[in-house]
CSV table of C-alpha atoms and ligand atoms in Angstrom, one decimal:
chain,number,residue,atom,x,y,z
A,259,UNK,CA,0.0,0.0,0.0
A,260,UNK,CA,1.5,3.7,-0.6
A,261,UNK,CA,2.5,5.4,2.2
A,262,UNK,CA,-0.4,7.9,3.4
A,263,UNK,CA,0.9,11.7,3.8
A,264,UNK,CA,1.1,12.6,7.2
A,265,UNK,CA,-1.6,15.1,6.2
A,266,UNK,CA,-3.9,13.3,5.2
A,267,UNK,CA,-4.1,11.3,8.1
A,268,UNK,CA,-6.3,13.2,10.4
A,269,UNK,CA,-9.1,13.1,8.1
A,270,UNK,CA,-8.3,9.3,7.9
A,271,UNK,CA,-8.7,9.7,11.7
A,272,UNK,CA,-12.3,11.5,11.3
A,273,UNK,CA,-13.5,8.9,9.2
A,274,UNK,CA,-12.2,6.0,11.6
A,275,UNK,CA,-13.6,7.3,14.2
A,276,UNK,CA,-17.0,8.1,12.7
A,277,UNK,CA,-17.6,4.5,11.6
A,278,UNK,CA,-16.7,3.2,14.8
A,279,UNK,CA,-19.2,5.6,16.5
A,280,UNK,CA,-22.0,5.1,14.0
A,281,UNK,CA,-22.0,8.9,13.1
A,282,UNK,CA,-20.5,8.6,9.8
A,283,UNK,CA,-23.4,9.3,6.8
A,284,UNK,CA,-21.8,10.0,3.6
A,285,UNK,CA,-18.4,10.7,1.8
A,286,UNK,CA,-18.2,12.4,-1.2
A,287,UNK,CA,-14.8,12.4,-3.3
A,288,UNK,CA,-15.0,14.6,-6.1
A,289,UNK,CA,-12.7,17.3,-7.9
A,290,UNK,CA,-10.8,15.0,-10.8
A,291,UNK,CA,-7.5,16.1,-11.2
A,292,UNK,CA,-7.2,15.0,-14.7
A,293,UNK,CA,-9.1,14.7,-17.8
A,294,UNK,CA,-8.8,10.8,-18.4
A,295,UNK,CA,-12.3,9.6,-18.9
A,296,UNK,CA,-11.3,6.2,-17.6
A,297,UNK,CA,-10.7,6.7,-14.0
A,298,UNK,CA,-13.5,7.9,-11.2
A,299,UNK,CA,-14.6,11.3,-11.6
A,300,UNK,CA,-16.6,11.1,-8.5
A,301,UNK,CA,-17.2,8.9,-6.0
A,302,UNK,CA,-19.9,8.5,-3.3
A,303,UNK,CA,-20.2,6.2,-0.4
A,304,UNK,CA,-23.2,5.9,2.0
A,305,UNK,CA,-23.8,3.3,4.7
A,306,UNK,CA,-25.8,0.3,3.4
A,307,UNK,CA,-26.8,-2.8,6.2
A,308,UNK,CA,-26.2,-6.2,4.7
A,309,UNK,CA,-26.8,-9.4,7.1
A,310,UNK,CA,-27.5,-6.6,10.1
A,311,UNK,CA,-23.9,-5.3,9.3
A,312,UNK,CA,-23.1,-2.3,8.3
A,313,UNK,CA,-21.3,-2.2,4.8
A,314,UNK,CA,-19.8,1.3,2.9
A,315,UNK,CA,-21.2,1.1,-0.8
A,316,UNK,CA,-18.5,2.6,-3.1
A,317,UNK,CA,-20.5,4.0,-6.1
A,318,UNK,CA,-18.0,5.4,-8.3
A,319,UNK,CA,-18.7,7.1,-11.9
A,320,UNK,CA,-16.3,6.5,-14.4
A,321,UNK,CA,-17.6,7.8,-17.7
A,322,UNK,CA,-21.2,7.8,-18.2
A,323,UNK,CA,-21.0,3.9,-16.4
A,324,UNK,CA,-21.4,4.0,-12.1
A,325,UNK,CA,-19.5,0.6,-10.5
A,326,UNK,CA,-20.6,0.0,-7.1
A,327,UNK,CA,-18.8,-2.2,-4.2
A,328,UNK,CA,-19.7,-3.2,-0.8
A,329,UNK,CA,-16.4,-2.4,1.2
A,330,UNK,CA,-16.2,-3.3,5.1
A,331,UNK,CA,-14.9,0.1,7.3
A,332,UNK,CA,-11.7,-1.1,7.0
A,333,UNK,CA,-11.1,-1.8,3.1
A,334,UNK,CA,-12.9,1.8,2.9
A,335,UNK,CA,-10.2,3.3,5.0
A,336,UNK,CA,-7.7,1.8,3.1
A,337,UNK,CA,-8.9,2.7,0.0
A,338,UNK,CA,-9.2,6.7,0.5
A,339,UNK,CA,-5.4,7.7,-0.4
A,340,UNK,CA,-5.3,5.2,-3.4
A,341,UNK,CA,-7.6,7.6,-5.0
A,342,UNK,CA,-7.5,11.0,-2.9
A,343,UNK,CA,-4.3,12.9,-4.4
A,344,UNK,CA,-4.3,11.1,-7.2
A,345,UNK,CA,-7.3,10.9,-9.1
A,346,UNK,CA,-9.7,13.0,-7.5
A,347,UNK,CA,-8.8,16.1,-4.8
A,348,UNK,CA,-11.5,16.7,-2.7
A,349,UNK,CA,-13.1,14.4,0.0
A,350,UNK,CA,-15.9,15.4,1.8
A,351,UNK,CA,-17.0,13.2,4.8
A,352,UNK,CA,-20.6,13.8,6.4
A,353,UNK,CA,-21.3,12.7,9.8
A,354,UNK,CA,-24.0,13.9,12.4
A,355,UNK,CA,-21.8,16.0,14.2
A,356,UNK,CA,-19.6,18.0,11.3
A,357,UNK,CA,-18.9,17.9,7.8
A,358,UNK,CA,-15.1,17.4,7.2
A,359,UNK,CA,-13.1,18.4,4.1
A,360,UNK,CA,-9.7,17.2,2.9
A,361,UNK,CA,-8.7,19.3,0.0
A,362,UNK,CA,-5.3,18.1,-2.1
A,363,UNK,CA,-2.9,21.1,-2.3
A,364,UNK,CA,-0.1,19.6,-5.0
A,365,UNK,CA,2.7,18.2,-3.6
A,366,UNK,CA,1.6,15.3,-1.1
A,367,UNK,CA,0.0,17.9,0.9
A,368,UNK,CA,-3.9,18.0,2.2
A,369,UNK,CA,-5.6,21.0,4.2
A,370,UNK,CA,-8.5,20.1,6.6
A,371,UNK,CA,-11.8,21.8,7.2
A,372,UNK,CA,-13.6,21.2,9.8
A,373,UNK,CA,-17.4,22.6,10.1
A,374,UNK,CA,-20.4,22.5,12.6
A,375,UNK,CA,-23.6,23.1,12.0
A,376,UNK,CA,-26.9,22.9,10.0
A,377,UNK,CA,-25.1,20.4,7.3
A,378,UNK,CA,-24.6,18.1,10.2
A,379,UNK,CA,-28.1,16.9,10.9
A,380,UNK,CA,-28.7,13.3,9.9
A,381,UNK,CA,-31.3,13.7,6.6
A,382,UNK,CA,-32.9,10.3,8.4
A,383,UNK,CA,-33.1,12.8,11.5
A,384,UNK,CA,-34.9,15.5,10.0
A,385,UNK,CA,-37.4,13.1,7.9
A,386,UNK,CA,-37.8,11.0,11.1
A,387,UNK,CA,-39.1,14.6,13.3
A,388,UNK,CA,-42.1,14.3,10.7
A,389,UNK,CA,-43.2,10.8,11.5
A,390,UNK,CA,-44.7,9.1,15.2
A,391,UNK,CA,-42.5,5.9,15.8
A,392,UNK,CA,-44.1,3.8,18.1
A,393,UNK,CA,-40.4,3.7,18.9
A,394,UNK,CA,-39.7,7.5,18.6
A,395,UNK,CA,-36.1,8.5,18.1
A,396,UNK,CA,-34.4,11.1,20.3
A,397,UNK,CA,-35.9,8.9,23.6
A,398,UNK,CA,-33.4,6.6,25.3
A,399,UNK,CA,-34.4,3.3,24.9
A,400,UNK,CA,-32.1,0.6,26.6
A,401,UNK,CA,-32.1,-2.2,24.1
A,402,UNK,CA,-31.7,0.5,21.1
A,403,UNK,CA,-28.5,1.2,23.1
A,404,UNK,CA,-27.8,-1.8,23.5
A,405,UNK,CA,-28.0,-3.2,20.0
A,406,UNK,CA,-26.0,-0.4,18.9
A,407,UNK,CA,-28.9,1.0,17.4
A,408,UNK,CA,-28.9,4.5,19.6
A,409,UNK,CA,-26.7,6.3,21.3
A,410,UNK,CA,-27.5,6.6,25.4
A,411,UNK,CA,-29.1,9.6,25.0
A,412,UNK,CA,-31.3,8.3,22.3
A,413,UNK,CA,-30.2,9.7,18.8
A,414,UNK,CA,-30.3,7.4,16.4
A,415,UNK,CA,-27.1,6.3,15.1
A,416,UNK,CA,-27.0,7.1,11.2
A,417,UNK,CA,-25.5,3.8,10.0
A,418,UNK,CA,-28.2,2.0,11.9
A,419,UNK,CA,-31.1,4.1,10.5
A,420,UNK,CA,-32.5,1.6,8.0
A,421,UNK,CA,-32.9,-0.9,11.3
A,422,UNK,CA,-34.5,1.5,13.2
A,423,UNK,CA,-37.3,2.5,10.7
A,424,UNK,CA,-37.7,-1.6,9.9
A,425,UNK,CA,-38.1,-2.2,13.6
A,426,UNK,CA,-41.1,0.6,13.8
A,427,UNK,CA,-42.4,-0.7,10.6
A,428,UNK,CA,-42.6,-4.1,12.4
A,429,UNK,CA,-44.4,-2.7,15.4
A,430,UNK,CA,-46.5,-1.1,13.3
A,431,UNK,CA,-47.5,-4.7,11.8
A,432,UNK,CA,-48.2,-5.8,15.2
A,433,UNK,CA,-50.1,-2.6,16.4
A,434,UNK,CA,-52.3,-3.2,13.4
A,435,UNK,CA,-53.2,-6.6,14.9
A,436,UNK,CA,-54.0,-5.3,18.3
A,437,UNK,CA,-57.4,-5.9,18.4
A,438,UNK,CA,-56.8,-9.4,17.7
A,439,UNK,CA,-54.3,-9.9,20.7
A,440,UNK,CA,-56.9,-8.3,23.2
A,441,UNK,CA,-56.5,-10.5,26.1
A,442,UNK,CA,-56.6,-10.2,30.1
A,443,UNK,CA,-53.7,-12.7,30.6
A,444,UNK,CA,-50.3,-13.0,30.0
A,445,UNK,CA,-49.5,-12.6,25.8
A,446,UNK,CA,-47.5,-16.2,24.8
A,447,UNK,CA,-45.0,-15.0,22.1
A,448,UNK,CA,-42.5,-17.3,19.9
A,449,UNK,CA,-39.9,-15.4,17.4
A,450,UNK,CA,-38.6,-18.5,15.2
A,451,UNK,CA,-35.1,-17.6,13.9
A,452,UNK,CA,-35.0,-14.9,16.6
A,453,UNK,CA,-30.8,-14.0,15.2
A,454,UNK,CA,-29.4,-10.9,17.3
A,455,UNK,CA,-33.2,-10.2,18.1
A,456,UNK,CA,-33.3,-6.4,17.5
A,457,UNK,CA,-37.1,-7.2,17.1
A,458,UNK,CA,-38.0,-9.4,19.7
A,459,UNK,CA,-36.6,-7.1,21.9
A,460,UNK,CA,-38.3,-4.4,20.0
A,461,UNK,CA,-41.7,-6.6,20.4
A,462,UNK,CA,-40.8,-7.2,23.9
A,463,UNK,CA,-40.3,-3.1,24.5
A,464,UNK,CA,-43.7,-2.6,22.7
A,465,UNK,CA,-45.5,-5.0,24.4
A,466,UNK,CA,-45.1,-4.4,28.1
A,467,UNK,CA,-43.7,-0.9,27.8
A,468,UNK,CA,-45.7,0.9,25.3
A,469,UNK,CA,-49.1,-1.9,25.8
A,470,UNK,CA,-48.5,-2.5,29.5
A,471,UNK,CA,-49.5,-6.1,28.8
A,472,UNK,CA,-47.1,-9.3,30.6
A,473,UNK,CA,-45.7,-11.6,28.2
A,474,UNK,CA,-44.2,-15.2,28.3
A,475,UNK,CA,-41.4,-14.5,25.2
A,476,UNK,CA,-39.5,-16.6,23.7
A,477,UNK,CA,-36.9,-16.2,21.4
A,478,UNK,CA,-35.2,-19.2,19.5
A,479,UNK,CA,-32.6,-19.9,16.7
A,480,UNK,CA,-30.4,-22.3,15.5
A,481,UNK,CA,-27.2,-20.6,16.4
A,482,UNK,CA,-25.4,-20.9,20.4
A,483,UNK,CA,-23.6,-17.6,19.8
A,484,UNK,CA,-26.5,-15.3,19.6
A,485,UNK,CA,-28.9,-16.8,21.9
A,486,UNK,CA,-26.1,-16.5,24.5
A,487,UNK,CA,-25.4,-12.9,23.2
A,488,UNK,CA,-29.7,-12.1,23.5
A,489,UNK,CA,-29.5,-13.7,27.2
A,490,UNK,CA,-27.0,-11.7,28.4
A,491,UNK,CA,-29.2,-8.5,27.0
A,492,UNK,CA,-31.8,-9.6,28.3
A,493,UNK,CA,-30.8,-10.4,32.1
A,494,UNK,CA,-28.7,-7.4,32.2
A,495,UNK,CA,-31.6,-5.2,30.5
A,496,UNK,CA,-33.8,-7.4,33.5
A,497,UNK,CA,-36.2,-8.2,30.6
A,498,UNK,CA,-39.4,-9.8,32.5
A,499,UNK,CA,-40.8,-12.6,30.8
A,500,UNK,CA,-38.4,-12.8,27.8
A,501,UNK,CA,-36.1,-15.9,27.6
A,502,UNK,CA,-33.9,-17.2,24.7
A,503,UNK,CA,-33.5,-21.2,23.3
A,504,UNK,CA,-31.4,-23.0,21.2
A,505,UNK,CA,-32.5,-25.0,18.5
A,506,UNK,CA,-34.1,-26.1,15.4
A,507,UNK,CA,-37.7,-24.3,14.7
A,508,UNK,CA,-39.0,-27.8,13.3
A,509,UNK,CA,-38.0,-29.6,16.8
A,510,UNK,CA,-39.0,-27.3,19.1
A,511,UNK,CA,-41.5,-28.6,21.6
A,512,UNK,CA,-45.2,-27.9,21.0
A,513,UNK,CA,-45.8,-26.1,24.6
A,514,UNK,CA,-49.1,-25.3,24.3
A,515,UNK,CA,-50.8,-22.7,22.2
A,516,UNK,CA,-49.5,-19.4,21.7
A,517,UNK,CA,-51.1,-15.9,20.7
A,518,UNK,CA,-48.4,-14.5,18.4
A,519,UNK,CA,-45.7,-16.3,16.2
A,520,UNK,CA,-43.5,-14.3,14.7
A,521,UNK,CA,-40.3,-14.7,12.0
A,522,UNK,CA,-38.6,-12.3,10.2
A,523,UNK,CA,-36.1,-13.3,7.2
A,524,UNK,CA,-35.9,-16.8,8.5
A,525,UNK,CA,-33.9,-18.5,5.6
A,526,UNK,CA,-35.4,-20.2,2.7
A,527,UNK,CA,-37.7,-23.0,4.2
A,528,UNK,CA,-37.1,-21.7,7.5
A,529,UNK,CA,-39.8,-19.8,7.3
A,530,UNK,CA,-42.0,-22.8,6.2
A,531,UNK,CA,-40.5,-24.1,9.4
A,532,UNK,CA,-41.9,-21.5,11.0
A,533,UNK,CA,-45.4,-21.2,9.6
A,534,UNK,CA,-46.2,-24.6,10.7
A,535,UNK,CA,-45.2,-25.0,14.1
A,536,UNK,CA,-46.7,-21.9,14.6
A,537,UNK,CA,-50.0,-23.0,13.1
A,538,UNK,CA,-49.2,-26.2,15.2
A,539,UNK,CA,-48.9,-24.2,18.5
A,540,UNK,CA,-52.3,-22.7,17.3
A,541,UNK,CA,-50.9,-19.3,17.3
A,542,UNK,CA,-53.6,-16.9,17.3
A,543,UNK,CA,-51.6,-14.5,15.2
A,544,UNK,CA,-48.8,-15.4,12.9
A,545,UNK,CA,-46.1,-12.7,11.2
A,546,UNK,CA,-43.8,-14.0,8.6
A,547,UNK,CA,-41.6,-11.6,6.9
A,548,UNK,CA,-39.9,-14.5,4.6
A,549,UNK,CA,-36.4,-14.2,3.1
A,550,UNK,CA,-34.2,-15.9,0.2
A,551,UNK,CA,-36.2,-18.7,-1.6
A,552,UNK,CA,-34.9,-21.2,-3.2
A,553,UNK,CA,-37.3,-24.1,-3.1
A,554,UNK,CA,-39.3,-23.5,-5.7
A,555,UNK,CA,-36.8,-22.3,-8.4
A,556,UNK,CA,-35.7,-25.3,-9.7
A,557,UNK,CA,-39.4,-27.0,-9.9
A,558,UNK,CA,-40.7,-24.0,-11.6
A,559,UNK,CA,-41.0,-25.4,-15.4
A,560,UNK,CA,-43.6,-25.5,-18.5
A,561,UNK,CA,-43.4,-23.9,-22.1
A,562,UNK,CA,-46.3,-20.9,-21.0
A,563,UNK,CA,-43.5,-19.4,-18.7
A,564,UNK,CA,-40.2,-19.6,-21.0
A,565,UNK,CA,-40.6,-16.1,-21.4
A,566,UNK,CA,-39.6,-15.4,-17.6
A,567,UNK,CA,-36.9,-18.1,-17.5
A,568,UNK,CA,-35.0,-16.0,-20.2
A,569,UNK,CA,-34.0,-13.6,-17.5
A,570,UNK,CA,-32.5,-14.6,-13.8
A,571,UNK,CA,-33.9,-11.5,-11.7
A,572,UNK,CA,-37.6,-12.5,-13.2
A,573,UNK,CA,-37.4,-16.1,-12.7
A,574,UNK,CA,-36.1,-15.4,-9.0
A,575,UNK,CA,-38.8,-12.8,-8.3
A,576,UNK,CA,-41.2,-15.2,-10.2
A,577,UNK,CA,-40.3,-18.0,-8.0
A,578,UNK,CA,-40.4,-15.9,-4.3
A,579,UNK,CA,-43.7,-14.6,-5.8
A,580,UNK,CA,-45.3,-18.2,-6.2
A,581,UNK,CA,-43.8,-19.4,-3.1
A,582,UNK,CA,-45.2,-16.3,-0.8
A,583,UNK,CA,-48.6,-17.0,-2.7
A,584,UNK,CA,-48.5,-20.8,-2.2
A,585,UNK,CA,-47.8,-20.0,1.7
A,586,UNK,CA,-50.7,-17.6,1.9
A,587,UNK,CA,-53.0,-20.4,0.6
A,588,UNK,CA,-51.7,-22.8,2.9
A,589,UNK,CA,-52.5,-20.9,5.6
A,590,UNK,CA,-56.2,-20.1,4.6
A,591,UNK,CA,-56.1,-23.8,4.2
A,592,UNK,CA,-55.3,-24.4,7.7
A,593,UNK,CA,-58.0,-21.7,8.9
A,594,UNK,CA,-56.0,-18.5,8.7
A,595,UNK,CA,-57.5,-15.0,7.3
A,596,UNK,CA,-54.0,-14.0,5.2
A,597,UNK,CA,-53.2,-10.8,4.1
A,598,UNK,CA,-49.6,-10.4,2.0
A,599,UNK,CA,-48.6,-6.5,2.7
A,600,UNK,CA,-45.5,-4.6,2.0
A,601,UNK,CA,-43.1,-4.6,5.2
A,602,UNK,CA,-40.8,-1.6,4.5
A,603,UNK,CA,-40.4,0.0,0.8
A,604,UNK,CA,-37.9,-1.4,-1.6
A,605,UNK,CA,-34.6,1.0,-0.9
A,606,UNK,CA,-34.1,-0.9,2.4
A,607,UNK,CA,-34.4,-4.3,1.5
A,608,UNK,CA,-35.2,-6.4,-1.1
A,609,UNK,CA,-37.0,-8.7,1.5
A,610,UNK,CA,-40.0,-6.4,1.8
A,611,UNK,CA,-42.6,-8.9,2.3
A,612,UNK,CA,-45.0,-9.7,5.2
A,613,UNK,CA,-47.6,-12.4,5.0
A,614,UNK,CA,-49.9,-11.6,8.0
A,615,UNK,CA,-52.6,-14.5,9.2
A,616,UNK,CA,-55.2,-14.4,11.7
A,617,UNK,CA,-56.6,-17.6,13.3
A,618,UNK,CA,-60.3,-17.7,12.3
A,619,UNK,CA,-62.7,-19.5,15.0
A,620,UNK,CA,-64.4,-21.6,12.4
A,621,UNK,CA,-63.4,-21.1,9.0
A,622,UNK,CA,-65.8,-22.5,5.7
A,623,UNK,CA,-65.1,-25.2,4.5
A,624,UNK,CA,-65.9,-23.9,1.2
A,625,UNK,CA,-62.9,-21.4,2.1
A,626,UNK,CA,-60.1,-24.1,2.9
A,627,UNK,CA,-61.7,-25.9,-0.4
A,628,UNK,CA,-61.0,-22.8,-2.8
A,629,UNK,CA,-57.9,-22.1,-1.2
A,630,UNK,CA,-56.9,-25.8,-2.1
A,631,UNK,CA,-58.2,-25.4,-5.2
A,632,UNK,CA,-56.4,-22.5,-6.2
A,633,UNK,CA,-53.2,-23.6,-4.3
A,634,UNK,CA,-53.5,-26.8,-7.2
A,635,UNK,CA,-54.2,-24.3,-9.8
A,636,UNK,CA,-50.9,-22.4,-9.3
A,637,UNK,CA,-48.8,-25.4,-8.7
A,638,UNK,CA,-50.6,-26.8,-12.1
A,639,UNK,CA,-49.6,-23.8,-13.5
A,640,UNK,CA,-45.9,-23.6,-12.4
A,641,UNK,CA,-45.2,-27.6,-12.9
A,642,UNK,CA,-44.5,-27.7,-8.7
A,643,UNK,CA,-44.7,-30.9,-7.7
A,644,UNK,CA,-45.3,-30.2,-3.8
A,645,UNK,CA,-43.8,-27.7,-1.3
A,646,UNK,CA,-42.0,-28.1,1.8
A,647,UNK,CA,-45.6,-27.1,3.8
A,648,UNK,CA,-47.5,-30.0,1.6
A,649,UNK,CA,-44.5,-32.6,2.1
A,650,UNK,CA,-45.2,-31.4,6.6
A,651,UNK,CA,-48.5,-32.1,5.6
A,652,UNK,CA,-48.2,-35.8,4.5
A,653,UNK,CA,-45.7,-36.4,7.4
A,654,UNK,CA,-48.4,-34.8,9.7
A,655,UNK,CA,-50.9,-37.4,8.4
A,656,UNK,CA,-48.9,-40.3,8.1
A,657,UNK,CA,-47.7,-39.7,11.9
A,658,UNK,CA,-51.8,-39.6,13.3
B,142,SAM,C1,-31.4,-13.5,8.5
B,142,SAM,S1,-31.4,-13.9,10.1
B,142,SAM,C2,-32.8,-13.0,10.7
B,142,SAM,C3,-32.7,-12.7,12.2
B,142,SAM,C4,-33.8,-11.9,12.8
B,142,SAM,N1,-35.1,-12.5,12.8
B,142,SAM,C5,-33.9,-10.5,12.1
B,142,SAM,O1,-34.8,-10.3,11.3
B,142,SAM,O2,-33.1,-9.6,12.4
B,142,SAM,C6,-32.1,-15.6,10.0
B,142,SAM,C7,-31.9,-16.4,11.3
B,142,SAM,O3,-32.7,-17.6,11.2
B,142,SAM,C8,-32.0,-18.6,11.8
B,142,SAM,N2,-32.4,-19.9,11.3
B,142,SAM,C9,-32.4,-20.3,10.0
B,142,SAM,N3,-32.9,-21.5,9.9
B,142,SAM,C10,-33.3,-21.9,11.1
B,142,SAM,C11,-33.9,-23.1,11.6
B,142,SAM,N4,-34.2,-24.1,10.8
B,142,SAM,N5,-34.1,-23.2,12.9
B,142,SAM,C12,-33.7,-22.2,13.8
B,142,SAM,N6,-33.2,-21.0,13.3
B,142,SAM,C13,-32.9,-20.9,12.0
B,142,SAM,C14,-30.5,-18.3,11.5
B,142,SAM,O4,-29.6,-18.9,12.4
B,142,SAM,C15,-30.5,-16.7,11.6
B,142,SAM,O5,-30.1,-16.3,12.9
């Protein structure tokens, strides 16, 4: 790597240091210091979350074309003087305290600016003032801190802002539901694939804090680390009624029935996993915010659809699509009122997709037959010989 001019180092320094303390928002690198149309004549990098870790997307236009890379903070660090000095002369870094300038000056040499003030408010700050979280920002709340989400005095870390408006959005889901999950006694809650849990904590905070309601909570996932990781939250947070398990969804005990099941961006089939053992536990509410699918992909045949195979991103939206709907009929089948809504828009995930059922006391048997029926139609359709739910279906029968 070549050596980085001691000048240069103190907005290194700035950057570093706003990464670290979630208050970084946006570089810009700009100012080419040549004419050659084949290298970067800007560059822009703004704080994207990818597996609940925050990445730095590098957009950078070259020509009329824009390139863009996920970098870690480190590799973004790194990269700054391999461009700044060289290629381009100005950076300017945006973080909810300042805005800092490094300007080249010929030579090797950088000057710094520093500035305060009105440029320094987060843009996800200022939108946020306009809208009621049931979560609001600017209030200390202990798990927020905790997950990294806040700071302790409750601003919103900018990095983390996309997490924050998808956990409202998912209380909002919930609140919606409310009237369902009217009930005198304690509220039995299951999260399958519950992974760091920034929304069952988030459920937890909304349910007995916001609701005043006691819960029995649980919490489960496949993976030791994090369900040791949520335990210690939640006995140092002194959580009431919240505990944490290890484990596979499909071999989790039925306890009893339950009055909300809930799993967001449980893998694949995972969140088939989850659908029925909720619907097993008789969950009175179910939320299911699916992720990848896969299942279905490679089923997915016939001539009337060769037009949609031609192209990946439609066949793989084509396929999640079927699956979602197939799941939403399964459900009515097994006495659920479904509705498939939008969980958050588009620019924050591609997973964007809730499938929301109620139980119903005693549904028609003319419903569960037309859901059937149209569950058959779409398989016809799609050549799908059965689905992870149907094949838990036979299993279900064959072990009665
Ligand atoms: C993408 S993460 C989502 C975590 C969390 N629900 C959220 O939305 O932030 C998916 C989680 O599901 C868990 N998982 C996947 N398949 C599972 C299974 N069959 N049983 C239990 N946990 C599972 C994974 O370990 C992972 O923690």
């Amino acid at each position: 790597m070549s050596k980085v001019p001691e000048t240069l180092k103190p907005f290194l320094k700035e950057l570093s240091t706003s990464v670290r303390h979630g208050s970084y928002q946006k570089l810009v690198i700009s100012r080419p210091l040549s004419n050659n149309e084949q290298v970067p004549s800007k560059v822009t990098v703004r704080p994207i979350l990818i597996d609940e870790e925050t990445m730095y997307q590098w957009i950078e236009r070259v020509g009329p074309r824009e390139l863009h890379q996920n970098l870690s903070a480190d590799q973004l660090i790194q990269r700054i003087p391999s461009i700044l000095g060289s290629i381009l002369g100005d950076a300017r870094l945006f973080t909810s305290e300042a805005e800092i300038c490094a300007r080249y000056k010929g030579r090797g040499h950088f000057q710094l600016h520093r500035a305060k003030g009105p440029q320094a408010i987060a843009e996800p700050e200022a939108h946020n003032r306009e809208k009621n979280y049931i979560i609001p920002a600017n209030t200390p709340c202990p798990f927020l801190a905790k997950a990294g989400i806040m700071t302790a005095d409750g601003r919103v870390k900018a990095s983390m802002y996309h997490k924050f408006k998808q956990i409202n959005r998912y209380l909002e889901l919930i609140r919606d539901l409310k009237g369902t999950l009217q009930k005198p006694e304690t509220l039995r809650v299951v999260d399958y694939g519950c992974g760091k849990s920034y929304l069952t904590f988030a459920l937890h905070h909304y349910l007995t804090v916001v609701e005043k309601k006691t819960v029995e909570m649980t919490g489960m996932d496949q993976r030791p680390d994090v369900i040791a990781t949520c335990t210690a939250i939640a006995d140092e947070l002194q959580l009431e009624g919240l505990d944490f398990r290890v484990g596979q969804i499909v071999d989790l005990p039925i306890d009893g029935k339950i009055d909300l099941a809930v799993s967001l961006h449980a893998c694949d089939t995972a969140t088939d996993e989850a659908l029925a053992a909720a619907v097993l536990r008789e969950a009175q509410v179910i939320v299911a915010v699916p992720c990848c699918q896969h299942e279905l992909r490679p089923q997915i045949s016939g001539e009337s659809l060769a037009g949609l195979w031609k192209h990946g991103i439609l066949a793989e939206r084509f396929a999640a699509d079927v699956t979602d709907a197939l799941r939403a009929l399964w459900l009515e089948q097994q006495g659920y009122q479904v509705q498939v809504i939008e969980f958050i828009e588009l620019e924050h995930t591609p997973k964007n997709l809730a499938i929301r059922a109620v139980r119903v006391a005693k549904p028609s048997r003319e419903s569960i037959r037309l859901a059937e029926e149209k569950s058959r139609a779409l398989k016809e359709l799609c050549g799908i010989a059965s689905t992870w739910l149907d094949r838990w279906d036979i299993q279900r029968a064959d072990a009665k």
